[in-house]
């Protein structure tokens, strides 16, 4: 585990990586997404865990994404994700449709080190016709016809989250968002942005330990204050609805999105120079 700069954290995400991002209500690192856009990352395969939001739309608009596997892409009350919608219409990204339980089940299989896990609720849905990697088999423990779906383990190359804090030992605190721990266990490496670094070891604190991901699973972290903004971060700060609404309005067009990026991501730097 190493503390690095935000830009160095973005450099640890290779082009073409399967990058897992939690949804807008569960600690996504928007700061890292912006840093990846500034870096000019290419060919990323995004995994929504289990749905995708602001960071995914930003990365798609920035031209960083080749594929999205998710159960939905949305900006919530601000409506459809405009750059995602435009990319789908243009055929610019590959969409791998999934469901929330399916994504969690595949990650749990990777977490447990098994090749697959079963899930029953998919049977009868149209999604199976578009996922040849999901197979319907006979339940081997039943003597009567009993079909069940088996889903392959899914191991992201990189998982990225924004946590409230890291400690001197490199542990990170995600509070009640324990699904981020499953994501950490299932992925090849976990990259984290945090609001701050605190002294001590949170795993030795009975109050903090249940919400802490061990440094064992943390590849690197970077301090990025308000790194989840505009989405909420537990009890630290709330959802910035006005910011997301302004983004959604600007990003309806390619020109509007580029202008928004120049102001909010590139900081007014001429894009060609930044790249």
Coordinates of C-alpha atoms in Angstrom, one line a residue:
X1 CA 0.0 0.0 0.0
X2 CA 1.4 3.4 -1.0
X3 CA 0.2 7.0 -0.8
X4 CA 0.6 8.6 -4.2
X5 CA -0.6 11.7 -6.0
X6 CA -4.0 11.7 -7.8
X7 CA -2.4 11.7 -11.2
X8 CA -0.1 8.8 -10.3
X9 CA -3.2 6.9 -9.0
X10 CA -4.8 7.4 -12.5
X11 CA -1.5 6.2 -14.1
X12 CA -2.0 2.9 -12.2
X13 CA -5.1 2.2 -14.3
X14 CA -3.8 0.7 -17.6
X15 CA -5.6 1.3 -20.9
X16 CA -8.0 -1.4 -21.6
X17 CA -8.5 -2.4 -18.0
X18 CA -11.7 -3.8 -16.6
X19 CA -12.4 -0.9 -14.1
X20 CA -15.1 -1.5 -11.5
X21 CA -16.9 1.6 -10.2
X22 CA -19.6 1.7 -7.4
X23 CA -22.8 3.5 -8.0
X24 CA -23.5 7.1 -7.1
X25 CA -24.9 6.1 -3.7
X26 CA -21.9 4.0 -2.7
X27 CA -18.6 5.9 -2.8
X28 CA -17.5 6.3 -6.4
X29 CA -14.2 8.2 -7.0
X30 CA -15.2 11.0 -9.3
X31 CA -11.8 12.6 -8.6
X32 CA -10.1 9.5 -10.2
X33 CA -12.5 9.5 -13.1
X34 CA -11.6 13.2 -13.8
X35 CA -7.9 12.3 -13.5
X36 CA -8.3 9.4 -16.0
X37 CA -10.0 11.9 -18.4
X38 CA -7.1 14.3 -18.0
X39 CA -4.6 11.4 -18.6
X40 CA -6.4 10.5 -21.8
X41 CA -7.1 6.9 -20.8
X42 CA -8.3 4.7 -23.6
X43 CA -10.3 1.4 -24.1
X44 CA -11.5 1.1 -20.5
X45 CA -14.1 -1.6 -19.9
X46 CA -16.3 -0.2 -17.1
X47 CA -18.2 -2.4 -14.7
X48 CA -21.1 -0.8 -12.8
X49 CA -21.4 -2.3 -9.3
X50 CA -24.2 -2.8 -9.9
X51 CA -25.4 0.4 -11.7
X52 CA -23.4 3.3 -13.3
X53 CA -23.7 7.0 -12.9
X54 CA -21.9 10.3 -13.1
X55 CA -18.3 9.0 -13.3
X56 CA -19.2 6.6 -16.0
X57 CA -21.0 9.2 -18.1
X58 CA -18.0 11.5 -17.8
X59 CA -15.5 8.9 -18.8
X60 CA -17.6 7.9 -21.8
X61 CA -17.9 11.5 -23.0
X62 CA -14.1 11.9 -22.6
X63 CA -13.5 9.0 -25.0
X64 CA -12.0 6.7 -22.4
X65 CA -14.4 3.8 -22.6
X66 CA -14.8 0.9 -25.0
X67 CA -17.3 -1.2 -23.1
X68 CA -19.8 -0.9 -20.3
X69 CA -21.2 -3.8 -18.3
X70 CA -23.9 -2.7 -16.0
X71 CA -27.6 -3.0 -15.1
X72 CA -28.3 0.8 -15.7
X73 CA -26.6 4.1 -16.4
X74 CA -28.4 7.1 -14.9
X75 CA -28.0 10.5 -13.4
X76 CA -30.9 9.9 -11.1
X77 CA -33.2 12.9 -10.7
X78 CA -31.2 14.7 -13.5
X79 CA -32.4 12.0 -16.0
X80 CA -30.7 9.9 -18.5
X81 CA -26.9 9.9 -18.7
X82 CA -26.4 12.1 -21.9
X83 CA -23.0 11.0 -23.1
X84 CA -23.8 7.3 -22.5
X85 CA -27.0 7.7 -24.5
X86 CA -25.2 9.4 -27.3
X87 CA -22.5 6.8 -27.4
X88 CA -25.1 4.0 -27.5
X89 CA -26.9 5.6 -30.4
X90 CA -23.6 6.1 -32.3
X91 CA -22.4 2.5 -31.6
X92 CA -19.3 3.9 -29.9
X93 CA -19.3 1.6 -26.9
X94 CA -20.2 -2.1 -26.4
X95 CA -23.0 -2.6 -23.9
X96 CA -23.0 -5.8 -21.9
X97 CA -26.4 -5.8 -20.2
X98 CA -26.6 -7.3 -16.7
X99 CA -28.7 -7.2 -13.5
X100 CA -27.9 -6.0 -10.1
X101 CA -28.0 -9.5 -8.4
X102 CA -26.0 -11.0 -11.3
X103 CA -23.1 -8.5 -10.9
X104 CA -23.0 -8.9 -7.2
X105 CA -23.1 -12.7 -7.6
X106 CA -20.2 -12.8 -10.1
X107 CA -18.1 -10.6 -7.8
X108 CA -18.9 -12.8 -4.9
X109 CA -17.7 -15.8 -6.9
X110 CA -14.4 -14.1 -7.5
X111 CA -14.2 -13.0 -3.8
X112 CA -14.6 -16.7 -2.8
X113 CA -12.2 -18.0 -5.4
X114 CA -14.7 -20.3 -7.1
X115 CA -15.3 -20.4 -10.9
X116 CA -19.0 -19.7 -10.8
X117 CA -22.1 -19.2 -8.6
X118 CA -25.7 -20.0 -9.2
X119 CA -28.6 -17.5 -9.4
X120 CA -32.2 -18.4 -10.1
X121 CA -34.0 -15.1 -10.7
X122 CA -32.8 -14.7 -14.3
X123 CA -34.8 -17.6 -15.7
X124 CA -37.6 -16.4 -17.9
X125 CA -35.9 -13.0 -18.7
X126 CA -34.8 -11.9 -22.1
X127 CA -31.3 -11.0 -20.8
X128 CA -30.2 -14.6 -21.0
X129 CA -30.4 -14.5 -24.8
X130 CA -27.7 -11.8 -24.8
X131 CA -25.4 -13.3 -22.3
X132 CA -23.9 -16.5 -23.7
X133 CA -21.5 -16.6 -20.7
X134 CA -24.5 -17.1 -18.4
X135 CA -25.6 -20.7 -18.6
X136 CA -28.8 -22.5 -17.6
X137 CA -28.1 -25.9 -16.2
X138 CA -29.9 -28.6 -14.3
X139 CA -29.6 -28.3 -10.5
X140 CA -27.2 -31.2 -9.8
X141 CA -28.7 -31.6 -6.3
X142 CA -32.2 -32.1 -7.6
X143 CA -33.8 -35.4 -8.8
X144 CA -36.5 -33.5 -10.6
X145 CA -36.2 -30.9 -13.4
X146 CA -34.9 -27.8 -11.7
X147 CA -33.1 -25.3 -14.0
X148 CA -30.7 -22.8 -12.5
X149 CA -28.4 -20.2 -14.0
X150 CA -24.6 -20.3 -13.3
X151 CA -22.6 -17.1 -13.6
X152 CA -18.9 -17.0 -14.1
X153 CA -16.6 -15.4 -11.5
X154 CA -15.9 -11.7 -12.5
X155 CA -12.5 -10.3 -11.4
X156 CA -12.0 -6.6 -12.2
X157 CA -8.5 -5.6 -13.1
X158 CA -9.0 -2.5 -11.0
X159 CA -11.6 -1.3 -8.5
X160 CA -11.8 2.4 -7.6
X161 CA -13.6 3.9 -4.6
X162 CA -13.6 7.1 -2.7
X163 CA -13.4 6.6 1.1
X164 CA -13.7 9.0 4.0
X165 CA -10.3 8.4 5.3
X166 CA -7.1 6.3 5.3
X167 CA -4.9 5.7 8.4
X168 CA -1.2 5.6 8.8
X169 CA -1.2 1.8 8.2
X170 CA -3.0 2.2 4.8
X171 CA -6.4 0.9 5.9
X172 CA -9.4 2.8 4.4
X173 CA -12.8 3.4 6.0
X174 CA -15.9 3.0 3.9
X175 CA -18.4 3.0 6.8
X176 CA -21.6 1.1 6.2
X177 CA -20.9 0.6 2.5
X178 CA -19.7 -3.0 3.0
X179 CA -20.3 -3.9 -0.6
X180 CA -17.1 -2.0 -1.3
X181 CA -15.2 -4.6 0.7
X182 CA -16.6 -7.4 -1.6
X183 CA -15.4 -5.3 -4.5
X184 CA -11.9 -5.0 -2.9
X185 CA -11.7 -8.7 -2.3
X186 CA -12.8 -9.6 -5.8
X187 CA -10.6 -7.3 -7.8
X188 CA -6.9 -7.7 -8.7
X189 CA -6.2 -4.3 -7.2
X190 CA -8.0 -1.6 -5.3
X191 CA -7.3 2.1 -5.9
X192 CA -8.7 4.6 -3.4
X193 CA -9.1 8.3 -3.1
X194 CA -9.7 9.7 0.4
X195 CA -10.7 12.9 2.1
X196 CA -7.9 12.8 4.6
X197 CA -5.3 10.6 6.4
X198 CA -5.7 10.1 10.1
X199 CA -3.2 8.8 12.7
X200 CA -3.3 5.3 14.2
X201 CA -4.7 2.0 12.9
X202 CA -8.5 1.8 12.4
X203 CA -8.5 -2.0 12.6
X204 CA -7.6 -1.6 16.3
X205 CA -10.6 0.6 17.0
X206 CA -13.8 -1.5 17.7
X207 CA -16.0 1.3 16.4
X208 CA -14.2 1.8 13.1
X209 CA -12.9 -1.7 12.3
X210 CA -16.3 -3.0 10.9
X211 CA -16.3 -0.3 8.3
X212 CA -12.6 -0.6 7.4
X213 CA -11.0 -2.3 4.4
X214 CA -7.6 -3.7 5.3
X215 CA -4.5 -2.2 3.7
X216 CA -3.8 -5.8 2.5
X217 CA -6.3 -5.1 -0.3
X218 CA -5.3 -1.5 -1.1
X219 CA -2.8 -1.1 -3.9
X220 CA -2.5 2.7 -3.5
X221 CA -4.4 5.7 -2.3
X222 CA -4.4 9.4 -2.9
X223 CA -5.8 12.3 -0.9
X224 CA -8.5 14.1 -3.0
X225 CA -10.7 16.4 -0.9
X226 CA -14.4 16.2 -1.9
X227 CA -13.3 13.4 -4.3
X228 CA -16.8 12.0 -4.5
X229 CA -18.4 15.3 -5.4
X230 CA -21.0 15.8 -6.8
X231 CA -22.4 12.6 -5.3
X232 CA -22.8 12.2 -1.6
X233 CA -20.2 10.8 0.8
X234 CA -21.8 9.1 3.8
X235 CA -22.2 11.8 6.5
X236 CA -19.4 14.0 5.1
X237 CA -21.4 15.9 2.5
X238 CA -24.6 15.6 0.5
X239 CA -25.5 15.1 -3.1
X240 CA -25.0 18.3 -5.2
X241 CA -28.2 18.1 -7.3
X242 CA -27.6 21.6 -8.9
X243 CA -24.1 20.5 -10.1
X244 CA -25.4 17.3 -11.7
X245 CA -28.4 19.1 -13.3
X246 CA -26.0 21.7 -14.8
X247 CA -23.8 18.9 -16.1
X248 CA -26.8 17.0 -17.6
X249 CA -27.9 20.1 -19.4
X250 CA -24.4 20.9 -20.8
X251 CA -23.6 17.3 -21.8
X252 CA -26.7 17.0 -24.0
X253 CA -24.4 18.1 -26.9
X254 CA -20.8 17.3 -27.7
X255 CA -19.9 21.0 -27.7
X256 CA -21.6 21.6 -24.3
X257 CA -19.8 18.6 -22.8
X258 CA -16.4 19.8 -24.1
X259 CA -17.0 23.2 -22.6
X260 CA -18.0 21.6 -19.3
X261 CA -14.9 19.4 -19.3
X262 CA -12.6 22.4 -20.0
X263 CA -14.0 24.2 -17.0
X264 CA -14.5 21.4 -14.5
X265 CA -11.9 18.8 -15.4
X266 CA -9.1 20.5 -17.4
X267 CA -9.4 23.7 -15.4
X268 CA -9.3 26.0 -18.4
X269 CA -6.2 24.4 -19.9
X270 CA -6.3 24.0 -23.6
X271 CA -7.3 20.4 -24.2
X272 CA -4.6 19.6 -26.8
X273 CA -1.9 20.9 -24.4
X274 CA -3.3 18.8 -21.6
X275 CA -3.2 15.7 -23.7

